[in-house]
Each structure stands twice: as structure tokens, then as C-alpha cells.
Amino acid sequence: MRVNEKVALVTGGGSGIGEAICIRLAEEGATVIVSDINEDNAARVATVIGGNAVAMQQDVTSEQRWNQIMTEIVDRHGQLDILVNNAGIAILGTAEDASLKDWRATQSVNLDAVFLGTREAIKVMKKSGGGSIINISSIEGIIGEPEVAAYNASKGGVRIFTKSAALHCAAQEYAIRVNSVHPGFIATPMVGEVVGGMSEADGTAFESRILASIPVGHMGDPRDIAHGVLFLASDESSYMTGSELVIDGGYTAR
Amino acid sequence: MEEFASLKGKCALVTGAAGGIGAACAKKLMEAGASVMVTDVNVQQCEQVALALNEAGGTVFFDVHDVTSEADWERVVGATIAQCGGLDVLVNNAGIYIGGTLVENTLEQLNRINRVNIESIFLGMKNAAQAMKPGGVVGNGGSIINLSSVAGLIGVPGHTAYGSTKGAVRLYTKHAAVEFAALGYGIRVNSVHPGLIATDMGQLVLDDFVEIGLASDLAEAERMLLDMIPLSDLGKADDVANMVRFLASSASSYCTGAEFVVDGGMTAG
């Protein structure tokens, strides 16, 4: 049991990578709070886990909701040991044609929410002797992809914000580690939606271009990311902070 | 439930296993269920590592190994397959540190560190991949982990010779990873980048800071180096070994060509 008796909050836990993370952390002994904007999805995952898993509806862009959720977690569990800022969206749009509305929506969910979650978690974790914050960035936070300009910017922001928060926590001696995870193309509903938003011909072309660009020749499984998150959540990574875990089938090595 | 990062039934070869990080890697891999071949040019100390791990219930073999010798690599890979029963994991850990300033370093020193730290990576990946790839004597694919360093990512005084070898290890890893994937070998290759770890080599770095005049004594050298580490502490060999175990196991099956930094935040700022 790698994270026995730890309390973990996973945003966007109702589907895809977040769901796999919730299940993996629970398997290794954590009490998991499954947060999602879609209440039914959060409830479904909490039910699949069973035991002491809890579902919470959360719009991660709401500062007020973050405060409520943290208060509720401390009231109910006394502490928070692991925060996985996983919630995210991807909207198609190049640097030339993305709308300001889509750009702002993307930064709001993918970057503002990571800031809010990290800030609020630090306040809670520093009182209970530390913790591990894991921000889900992307390979799109390391390299460019012309179809998703706003997503690129948001995930690049998450990557360096993570380092800033890690250095702050280290300097304050909070025993809070902050690291980022960079999934490559993973078979999830989000990738499916991006492809679904294209014409059939464009979608097929996009998929075959992506597959041809992944050295190992296939998309990853949400569990591949969950294993990495588990490693960062556990004490086995206690000397890691401000670091990046790239899980991408070799995509950024080429 | 799937046991996290299990290596039950796997066979691993760890070079440079007489030293701090290598010995810790061998122990973690053994504890995860692998049978392990530990090798080192210092065979007496290597034997002690193997004895201790076998007393702790492991299945661990040892061999003398000059990692710059092609003949030694052929013999050691053969012995690993014969004794452990296969080869699934190679930890290319053996390496040396030569300090000094660039203007004082000799070409002999540079040739020596390049041989031990870079040519060994080539020979190790070549011999392991030949056995691991489809049609090889083992043929089950595998995971190769190359020990680089934060000095393969950033500049540090006194580290021109060492750091350039570790930078080479970083890119060697990516090229091999992409090539092995393209050829369908089923072999993952990743690099690990420790920061300053409390080992004999870590001590050499402190000594060198005094030697080249960056610090007046060892205490000042240690303060200077600790100031570079946000977590304000040296790492432990086990911190690196935990990462190596993760990369050796199927828990990291979608990781290849990537770099894994275990440095207490040293390169984050």
C-alpha cells in the first residue's frame, strides 16, 4: 500500500485519466475525493471505488468552491495529503483563428484552476505536516501543436507554475512537494472529443498523423498516467520536487 | 489488485553496483522480485553487495566488469542470461567523476571519462538490446535505464568533463529509445538525473570544490552545494533507486526516451 491512509483530492476525477488516478490511489490505500464538474460522473467513479471514496461536484474555476471543498475535506478528514490537479479541457484553434472566448475558457480551466487548487492545498497541507501536489500538464506544455494554441499555452503555464510553487514550498520548508506530469496522447474521452470536433476526413488524418508521431506506435492508457501519479504521490519520490514526469511513448524524445 | 512496480520473474543487470547508487538499485530491484546480476570493476566490494542481498533473501549474482571492455560486456550479458534466466532490465549505472577546471583538465582525463561514462552506455545498450530484441537470445524486449545527472542538464563549475559525458548520456538515451521503438524492439530506454546524492562520488564533488578554489574548506563547499538544493538536503541513493525501479517495471510501460530528474528541486529554478 503505497499511499495508505492518505487523503487525496483528484479534480476531473469523473472520467479518463482522472478516473484512472482515483482508482489507482484508492487501490493503494488512499481515501479519495473524486471531484468533477459532472456530478454524475464523480458519483459513478466514487461508487466504482466504494469504501470511503467521496464524490464532490466542483467547478474548478470557482475560487469560492475551492474554499468550500477544502473546508469540507478538513472537517471530514482532518487533512489533505495529495492533490491531483487533473481537470482540463481542450478546444481546437490555431494561433490565427482561436477565439478570445475559447482562449480564456482554456486558461481558466487549465491554468487558473491549477493556481487556485495549488494555493488552497498549500494552506491546508502546511498545517498538517506536508503533502504532494501533482499538476497534470501535457506534452503540449513542452512542445507546440498548431491545432491547440490555447491548450499549449495553458499547459506550458502549468509546467512552470509547478516549479515556482515547488521552490516556494521548499524555501518555506513546508514539506510540500509539487511536480508536473506530462501525458502524451492517451486514449481518453478528451482526445476523442477533439477528434470528434473535426470533419471525418480531418479527424482520420489527425489520428494517423498522431499515431505516426508516437515512436511506440500507439496511444497510452489512462493507467499509464495513474502509475506515474501514484509514484509522485507516494513517499518513494520524496526527493523530487519541481520535476516533470513525461509519459508519452517517446513523443517528445523525437 | 496489481502490485505496484513489481519485478517478479524479471532479470536485471546493474553495473557499478559496488557503489552507493548501484548497490541501492540492486537492492530495490531485488526487493521488487527481480533476480539480479550485480557487476563492478571492484569485484570484492561487489561480492559483498551480492552476499548481503542474498542473505536478505534475494537471488543475486555478481561478476567482475570493466564497462569499457567489449569482451567483458559479452561475457557479463551471457552470464546474466545463464544465471538469472533472462535479461529484462539493464541499469547502466557505472560511471566515474573527474573534476578540475577545464583549463587544467588533460586530454588523457577527458578520454578516460568519456570511455567510462559514454562508451559504456553504448556497449551496454548494444549488448543488452541484441539479447532483448525480437530474435535475440532472450527476445522479450525490456527496459534500459541510463544514469545521467543534473550535470547533464545544467552547468556546474568543475563539471565540464563529467557534465559533458552526462549530457551525452541524456541524448544517447533519446536516440536509442526512438530507434528501438521505430524498429519494434519493445525496448524502452530512459535516463535518470540525480542531483547531489550522499555517496562517495558526492564527496568527490565537495573535495573538488575546495581543490579548484571555489570554497576555502569542505564545510564551505557543503554549504555552497546545499544552497543550490531547494530541499536543503543531499539526496539518498534510495531516492534514485526508487525511480530506477519505477522505470524498470511495467508501471512505466508508456515511458521511453524521457528524462527523470531526482534532485530536490535543484534544476527547477
JSON list of N, CA and C in Angstrom, two decimals, chain A residues 135-191:
[
{"chain": "A", "resi": 135, "resn": "ASN", "atom": "N", "xyz": [0.42, 18.27, -10.61]},
{"chain": "A", "resi": 135, "resn": "ASN", "atom": "CA", "xyz": [-0.30, 19.00, -11.63]},
{"chain": "A", "resi": 135, "resn": "ASN", "atom": "C", "xyz": [-0.19, 18.28, -12.97]},
{"chain": "A", "resi": 136, "resn": "ILE", "atom": "N", "xyz": [-1.33, 18.00, -13.55]},
{"chain": "A", "resi": 136, "resn": "ILE", "atom": "CA", "xyz": [-1.31, 17.31, -14.84]},
{"chain": "A", "resi": 136, "resn": "ILE", "atom": "C", "xyz": [-1.16, 18.35, -15.94]},
{"chain": "A", "resi": 137, "resn": "SER", "atom": "N", "xyz": [0.05, 18.43, -16.47]},
{"chain": "A", "resi": 137, "resn": "SER", "atom": "CA", "xyz": [0.31, 19.27, -17.63]},
{"chain": "A", "resi": 137, "resn": "SER", "atom": "C", "xyz": [0.10, 18.37, -18.84]},
{"chain": "A", "resi": 138, "resn": "SER", "atom": "N", "xyz": [1.01, 18.38, -19.78]},
{"chain": "A", "resi": 138, "resn": "SER", "atom": "CA", "xyz": [0.85, 17.61, -21.01]},
{"chain": "A", "resi": 138, "resn": "SER", "atom": "C", "xyz": [2.16, 17.71, -21.78]},
{"chain": "A", "resi": 139, "resn": "ILE", "atom": "N", "xyz": [2.36, 16.83, -22.75]},
{"chain": "A", "resi": 139, "resn": "ILE", "atom": "CA", "xyz": [3.47, 17.06, -23.66]},
{"chain": "A", "resi": 139, "resn": "ILE", "atom": "C", "xyz": [3.24, 18.38, -24.41]},
{"chain": "A", "resi": 140, "resn": "GLU", "atom": "N", "xyz": [1.95, 18.79, -24.48]},
{"chain": "A", "resi": 140, "resn": "GLU", "atom": "CA", "xyz": [1.63, 20.07, -25.13]},
{"chain": "A", "resi": 140, "resn": "GLU", "atom": "C", "xyz": [2.09, 21.27, -24.31]},
{"chain": "A", "resi": 141, "resn": "GLY", "atom": "N", "xyz": [2.60, 21.02, -23.10]},
{"chain": "A", "resi": 141, "resn": "GLY", "atom": "CA", "xyz": [3.22, 22.06, -22.30]},
{"chain": "A", "resi": 141, "resn": "GLY", "atom": "C", "xyz": [4.72, 22.11, -22.52]},
{"chain": "A", "resi": 142, "resn": "ILE", "atom": "N", "xyz": [5.21, 21.24, -23.39]},
{"chain": "A", "resi": 142, "resn": "ILE", "atom": "CA", "xyz": [6.65, 21.16, -23.66]},
{"chain": "A", "resi": 142, "resn": "ILE", "atom": "C", "xyz": [6.95, 21.46, -25.12]},
{"chain": "A", "resi": 143, "resn": "ILE", "atom": "N", "xyz": [6.08, 20.97, -26.00]},
{"chain": "A", "resi": 143, "resn": "ILE", "atom": "CA", "xyz": [6.26, 21.18, -27.44]},
{"chain": "A", "resi": 143, "resn": "ILE", "atom": "C", "xyz": [4.99, 21.82, -28.02]},
{"chain": "A", "resi": 144, "resn": "GLY", "atom": "N", "xyz": [5.08, 22.36, -29.21]},
{"chain": "A", "resi": 144, "resn": "GLY", "atom": "CA", "xyz": [3.94, 23.02, -29.83]},
{"chain": "A", "resi": 144, "resn": "GLY", "atom": "C", "xyz": [3.11, 22.08, -30.69]},
{"chain": "A", "resi": 145, "resn": "GLU", "atom": "N", "xyz": [1.82, 22.39, -30.78]},
{"chain": "A", "resi": 145, "resn": "GLU", "atom": "CA", "xyz": [0.89, 21.65, -31.67]},
{"chain": "A", "resi": 145, "resn": "GLU", "atom": "C", "xyz": [-0.03, 22.72, -32.26]},
{"chain": "A", "resi": 146, "resn": "PRO", "atom": "N", "xyz": [0.09, 22.98, -33.56]},
{"chain": "A", "resi": 146, "resn": "PRO", "atom": "CA", "xyz": [-0.60, 24.15, -34.13]},
{"chain": "A", "resi": 146, "resn": "PRO", "atom": "C", "xyz": [-2.12, 24.17, -33.95]},
{"chain": "A", "resi": 147, "resn": "GLU", "atom": "N", "xyz": [-2.73, 23.00, -33.82]},
{"chain": "A", "resi": 147, "resn": "GLU", "atom": "CA", "xyz": [-4.20, 22.95, -33.72]},
{"chain": "A", "resi": 147, "resn": "GLU", "atom": "C", "xyz": [-4.74, 23.38, -32.36]},
{"chain": "A", "resi": 148, "resn": "VAL", "atom": "N", "xyz": [-3.88, 23.42, -31.35]},
{"chain": "A", "resi": 148, "resn": "VAL", "atom": "CA", "xyz": [-4.39, 23.69, -29.99]},
{"chain": "A", "resi": 148, "resn": "VAL", "atom": "C", "xyz": [-3.54, 24.77, -29.30]},
{"chain": "A", "resi": 149, "resn": "ALA", "atom": "N", "xyz": [-3.56, 25.97, -29.86]},
{"chain": "A", "resi": 149, "resn": "ALA", "atom": "CA", "xyz": [-2.71, 27.05, -29.36]},
{"chain": "A", "resi": 149, "resn": "ALA", "atom": "C", "xyz": [-3.00, 27.40, -27.89]},
{"chain": "A", "resi": 150, "resn": "ALA", "atom": "N", "xyz": [-4.25, 27.52, -27.56]},
{"chain": "A", "resi": 150, "resn": "ALA", "atom": "CA", "xyz": [-4.61, 27.91, -26.18]},
{"chain": "A", "resi": 150, "resn": "ALA", "atom": "C", "xyz": [-4.24, 26.80, -25.20]},
{"chain": "A", "resi": 151, "resn": "TYR", "atom": "N", "xyz": [-4.47, 25.57, -25.61]},
{"chain": "A", "resi": 151, "resn": "TYR", "atom": "CA", "xyz": [-4.11, 24.42, -24.77]},
{"chain": "A", "resi": 151, "resn": "TYR", "atom": "C", "xyz": [-2.61, 24.39, -24.52]},
{"chain": "A", "resi": 152, "resn": "ASN", "atom": "N", "xyz": [-1.83, 24.60, -25.59]},
{"chain": "A", "resi": 152, "resn": "ASN", "atom": "CA", "xyz": [-0.36, 24.69, -25.47]},
{"chain": "A", "resi": 152, "resn": "ASN", "atom": "C", "xyz": [0.03, 25.72, -24.41]},
{"chain": "A", "resi": 153, "resn": "ALA", "atom": "N", "xyz": [-0.55, 26.91, -24.53]},
{"chain": "A", "resi": 153, "resn": "ALA", "atom": "CA", "xyz": [-0.18, 28.00, -23.61]},
{"chain": "A", "resi": 153, "resn": "ALA", "atom": "C", "xyz": [-0.54, 27.64, -22.18]},
{"chain": "A", "resi": 154, "resn": "SER", "atom": "N", "xyz": [-1.72, 27.06, -21.99]},
{"chain": "A", "resi": 154, "resn": "SER", "atom": "CA", "xyz": [-2.16, 26.73, -20.63]},
{"chain": "A", "resi": 154, "resn": "SER", "atom": "C", "xyz": [-1.28, 25.66, -20.01]},
{"chain": "A", "resi": 155, "resn": "LYS", "atom": "N", "xyz": [-0.93, 24.64, -20.79]},
{"chain": "A", "resi": 155, "resn": "LYS", "atom": "CA", "xyz": [-0.15, 23.53, -20.24]},
{"chain": "A", "resi": 155, "resn": "LYS", "atom": "C", "xyz": [1.31, 23.93, -20.00]},
{"chain": "A", "resi": 156, "resn": "GLY", "atom": "N", "xyz": [1.83, 24.82, -20.86]},
{"chain": "A", "resi": 156, "resn": "GLY", "atom": "CA", "xyz": [3.16, 25.38, -20.61]},
{"chain": "A", "resi": 156, "resn": "GLY", "atom": "C", "xyz": [3.15, 26.19, -19.32]},
{"chain": "A", "resi": 157, "resn": "GLY", "atom": "N", "xyz": [2.06, 26.90, -19.08]},
{"chain": "A", "resi": 157, "resn": "GLY", "atom": "CA", "xyz": [1.90, 27.65, -17.84]},
{"chain": "A", "resi": 157, "resn": "GLY", "atom": "C", "xyz": [1.91, 26.74, -16.63]},
{"chain": "A", "resi": 158, "resn": "VAL", "atom": "N", "xyz": [1.21, 25.63, -16.73]},
{"chain": "A", "resi": 158, "resn": "VAL", "atom": "CA", "xyz": [1.16, 24.67, -15.62]},
{"chain": "A", "resi": 158, "resn": "VAL", "atom": "C", "xyz": [2.57, 24.15, -15.31]},
{"chain": "A", "resi": 159, "resn": "ARG", "atom": "N", "xyz": [3.33, 23.88, -16.36]},
{"chain": "A", "resi": 159, "resn": "ARG", "atom": "CA", "xyz": [4.68, 23.32, -16.18]},
{"chain": "A", "resi": 159, "resn": "ARG", "atom": "C", "xyz": [5.55, 24.25, -15.34]},
{"chain": "A", "resi": 160, "resn": "ILE", "atom": "N", "xyz": [5.57, 25.52, -15.68]},
{"chain": "A", "resi": 160, "resn": "ILE", "atom": "CA", "xyz": [6.48, 26.43, -14.97]},
{"chain": "A", "resi": 160, "resn": "ILE", "atom": "C", "xyz": [5.87, 26.93, -13.66]},
{"chain": "A", "resi": 161, "resn": "PHE", "atom": "N", "xyz": [4.53, 27.06, -13.61]},
{"chain": "A", "resi": 161, "resn": "PHE", "atom": "CA", "xyz": [3.89, 27.40, -12.33]},
{"chain": "A", "resi": 161, "resn": "PHE", "atom": "C", "xyz": [4.24, 26.34, -11.29]},
{"chain": "A", "resi": 162, "resn": "THR", "atom": "N", "xyz": [4.27, 25.09, -11.72]},
{"chain": "A", "resi": 162, "resn": "THR", "atom": "CA", "xyz": [4.60, 23.97, -10.82]},
{"chain": "A", "resi": 162, "resn": "THR", "atom": "C", "xyz": [5.98, 24.18, -10.20]},
{"chain": "A", "resi": 163, "resn": "LYS", "atom": "N", "xyz": [6.94, 24.60, -11.02]},
{"chain": "A", "resi": 163, "resn": "LYS", "atom": "CA", "xyz": [8.30, 24.80, -10.50]},
{"chain": "A", "resi": 163, "resn": "LYS", "atom": "C", "xyz": [8.32, 25.97, -9.50]},
{"chain": "A", "resi": 164, "resn": "SER", "atom": "N", "xyz": [7.57, 27.04, -9.84]},
{"chain": "A", "resi": 164, "resn": "SER", "atom": "CA", "xyz": [7.51, 28.20, -8.95]},
{"chain": "A", "resi": 164, "resn": "SER", "atom": "C", "xyz": [6.93, 27.80, -7.59]},
{"chain": "A", "resi": 165, "resn": "ALA", "atom": "N", "xyz": [5.85, 27.06, -7.61]},
{"chain": "A", "resi": 165, "resn": "ALA", "atom": "CA", "xyz": [5.22, 26.62, -6.36]},
{"chain": "A", "resi": 165, "resn": "ALA", "atom": "C", "xyz": [6.14, 25.66, -5.60]},
{"chain": "A", "resi": 166, "resn": "ALA", "atom": "N", "xyz": [6.83, 24.79, -6.32]},
{"chain": "A", "resi": 166, "resn": "ALA", "atom": "CA", "xyz": [7.74, 23.83, -5.68]},
{"chain": "A", "resi": 166, "resn": "ALA", "atom": "C", "xyz": [8.85, 24.57, -4.94]},
{"chain": "A", "resi": 167, "resn": "LEU", "atom": "N", "xyz": [9.42, 25.58, -5.59]},
{"chain": "A", "resi": 167, "resn": "LEU", "atom": "CA", "xyz": [10.52, 26.33, -4.98]},
{"chain": "A", "resi": 167, "resn": "LEU", "atom": "C", "xyz": [10.03, 27.14, -3.78]},
{"chain": "A", "resi": 168, "resn": "HIS", "atom": "N", "xyz": [8.82, 27.69, -3.89]},
{"chain": "A", "resi": 168, "resn": "HIS", "atom": "CA", "xyz": [8.26, 28.42, -2.76]},
{"chain": "A", "resi": 168, "resn": "HIS", "atom": "C", "xyz": [8.08, 27.50, -1.55]},
{"chain": "A", "resi": 169, "resn": "CYS", "atom": "N", "xyz": [7.47, 26.35, -1.78]},
{"chain": "A", "resi": 169, "resn": "CYS", "atom": "CA", "xyz": [7.22, 25.42, -0.67]},
{"chain": "A", "resi": 169, "resn": "CYS", "atom": "C", "xyz": [8.53, 24.92, -0.06]},
{"chain": "A", "resi": 170, "resn": "ALA", "atom": "N", "xyz": [9.55, 24.70, -0.92]},
{"chain": "A", "resi": 170, "resn": "ALA", "atom": "CA", "xyz": [10.85, 24.25, -0.40]},
{"chain": "A", "resi": 170, "resn": "ALA", "atom": "C", "xyz": [11.48, 25.35, 0.45]},
{"chain": "A", "resi": 171, "resn": "ALA", "atom": "N", "xyz": [11.42, 26.59, -0.05]},
{"chain": "A", "resi": 171, "resn": "ALA", "atom": "CA", "xyz": [12.03, 27.70, 0.68]},
{"chain": "A", "resi": 171, "resn": "ALA", "atom": "C", "xyz": [11.34, 27.92, 2.03]},
{"chain": "A", "resi": 172, "resn": "GLN", "atom": "N", "xyz": [10.04, 27.68, 2.07]},
{"chain": "A", "resi": 172, "resn": "GLN", "atom": "CA", "xyz": [9.29, 27.86, 3.33]},
{"chain": "A", "resi": 172, "resn": "GLN", "atom": "C", "xyz": [9.39, 26.62, 4.23]},
{"chain": "A", "resi": 173, "resn": "GLU", "atom": "N", "xyz": [10.06, 25.56, 3.73]},
{"chain": "A", "resi": 173, "resn": "GLU", "atom": "CA", "xyz": [10.21, 24.30, 4.48]},
{"chain": "A", "resi": 173, "resn": "GLU", "atom": "C", "xyz": [8.86, 23.71, 4.88]},
{"chain": "A", "resi": 174, "resn": "TYR", "atom": "N", "xyz": [7.93, 23.72, 3.93]},
{"chain": "A", "resi": 174, "resn": "TYR", "atom": "CA", "xyz": [6.58, 23.20, 4.19]},
{"chain": "A", "resi": 174, "resn": "TYR", "atom": "C", "xyz": [6.48, 21.67, 4.03]},
{"chain": "A", "resi": 175, "resn": "ALA", "atom": "N", "xyz": [7.52, 21.03, 3.50]},
{"chain": "A", "resi": 175, "resn": "ALA", "atom": "CA", "xyz": [7.45, 19.59, 3.20]},
{"chain": "A", "resi": 175, "resn": "ALA", "atom": "C", "xyz": [6.32, 19.28, 2.23]},
{"chain": "A", "resi": 176, "resn": "ILE", "atom": "N", "xyz": [6.03, 20.26, 1.38]},
{"chain": "A", "resi": 176, "resn": "ILE", "atom": "CA", "xyz": [5.05, 20.04, 0.31]},
{"chain": "A", "resi": 176, "resn": "ILE", "atom": "C", "xyz": [5.83, 19.96, -1.00]},
{"chain": "A", "resi": 177, "resn": "ARG", "atom": "N", "xyz": [5.69, 18.84, -1.69]},
{"chain": "A", "resi": 177, "resn": "ARG", "atom": "CA", "xyz": [6.35, 18.68, -2.99]},
{"chain": "A", "resi": 177, "resn": "ARG", "atom": "C", "xyz": [5.34, 18.98, -4.10]},
{"chain": "A", "resi": 178, "resn": "VAL", "atom": "N", "xyz": [5.82, 19.63, -5.15]},
{"chain": "A", "resi": 178, "resn": "VAL", "atom": "CA", "xyz": [4.94, 19.97, -6.27]},
{"chain": "A", "resi": 178, "resn": "VAL", "atom": "C", "xyz": [5.62, 19.53, -7.57]},
{"chain": "A", "resi": 179, "resn": "ASN", "atom": "N", "xyz": [4.99, 18.66, -8.30]},
{"chain": "A", "resi": 179, "resn": "ASN", "atom": "CA", "xyz": [5.57, 18.14, -9.55]},
{"chain": "A", "resi": 179, "resn": "ASN", "atom": "C", "xyz": [4.53, 18.12, -10.65]},
{"chain": "A", "resi": 180, "resn": "SER", "atom": "N", "xyz": [4.99, 18.07, -11.89]},
{"chain": "A", "resi": 180, "resn": "SER", "atom": "CA", "xyz": [4.05, 18.01, -13.01]},
{"chain": "A", "resi": 180, "resn": "SER", "atom": "C", "xyz": [4.19, 16.67, -13.75]},
{"chain": "A", "resi": 181, "resn": "VAL", "atom": "N", "xyz": [3.07, 16.25, -14.32]},
{"chain": "A", "resi": 181, "resn": "VAL", "atom": "CA", "xyz": [3.04, 15.03, -15.13]},
{"chain": "A", "resi": 181, "resn": "VAL", "atom": "C", "xyz": [2.67, 15.45, -16.55]},
{"chain": "A", "resi": 182, "resn": "HIS", "atom": "N", "xyz": [3.35, 14.88, -17.52]},
{"chain": "A", "resi": 182, "resn": "HIS", "atom": "CA", "xyz": [3.15, 15.27, -18.92]},
{"chain": "A", "resi": 182, "resn": "HIS", "atom": "C", "xyz": [2.75, 14.07, -19.77]},
{"chain": "A", "resi": 183, "resn": "PRO", "atom": "N", "xyz": [1.45, 13.79, -19.79]},
{"chain": "A", "resi": 183, "resn": "PRO", "atom": "CA", "xyz": [1.00, 12.68, -20.64]},
{"chain": "A", "resi": 183, "resn": "PRO", "atom": "C", "xyz": [1.15, 13.03, -22.12]},
{"chain": "A", "resi": 184, "resn": "GLY", "atom": "N", "xyz": [1.45, 12.01, -22.89]},
{"chain": "A", "resi": 184, "resn": "GLY", "atom": "CA", "xyz": [1.37, 12.15, -24.34]},
{"chain": "A", "resi": 184, "resn": "GLY", "atom": "C", "xyz": [-0.06, 11.90, -24.77]},
{"chain": "A", "resi": 185, "resn": "PHE", "atom": "N", "xyz": [-0.25, 11.36, -25.94]},
{"chain": "A", "resi": 185, "resn": "PHE", "atom": "CA", "xyz": [-1.61, 11.06, -26.40]},
{"chain": "A", "resi": 185, "resn": "PHE", "atom": "C", "xyz": [-2.11, 9.81, -25.70]},
{"chain": "A", "resi": 186, "resn": "ILE", "atom": "N", "xyz": [-3.17, 9.99, -24.93]},
{"chain": "A", "resi": 186, "resn": "ILE", "atom": "CA", "xyz": [-3.73, 8.91, -24.14]},
{"chain": "A", "resi": 186, "resn": "ILE", "atom": "C", "xyz": [-5.16, 8.68, -24.64]},
{"chain": "A", "resi": 187, "resn": "ALA", "atom": "N", "xyz": [-5.54, 7.43, -24.74]},
{"chain": "A", "resi": 187, "resn": "ALA", "atom": "CA", "xyz": [-6.89, 7.10, -25.22]},
{"chain": "A", "resi": 187, "resn": "ALA", "atom": "C", "xyz": [-7.91, 7.50, -24.16]},
{"chain": "A", "resi": 188, "resn": "THR", "atom": "N", "xyz": [-8.45, 8.71, -24.26]},
{"chain": "A", "resi": 188, "resn": "THR", "atom": "CA", "xyz": [-9.41, 9.24, -23.28]},
{"chain": "A", "resi": 188, "resn": "THR", "atom": "C", "xyz": [-10.55, 9.92, -24.02]},
{"chain": "A", "resi": 189, "resn": "PRO", "atom": "N", "xyz": [-11.66, 10.19, -23.28]},
{"chain": "A", "resi": 189, "resn": "PRO", "atom": "CA", "xyz": [-12.76, 10.94, -23.90]},
{"chain": "A", "resi": 189, "resn": "PRO", "atom": "C", "xyz": [-12.32, 12.30, -24.44]},
{"chain": "A", "resi": 190, "resn": "MET", "atom": "N", "xyz": [-11.33, 12.97, -23.77]},
{"chain": "A", "resi": 190, "resn": "MET", "atom": "CA", "xyz": [-10.93, 14.31, -24.23]},
{"chain": "A", "resi": 190, "resn": "MET", "atom": "C", "xyz": [-10.32, 14.25, -25.63]},
{"chain": "A", "resi": 191, "resn": "VAL", "atom": "N", "xyz": [-9.44, 13.29, -25.84]},
{"chain": "A", "resi": 191, "resn": "VAL", "atom": "CA", "xyz": [-8.84, 13.14, -27.17]},
{"chain": "A", "resi": 191, "resn": "VAL", "atom": "C", "xyz": [-9.93, 12.78, -28.18]}
]
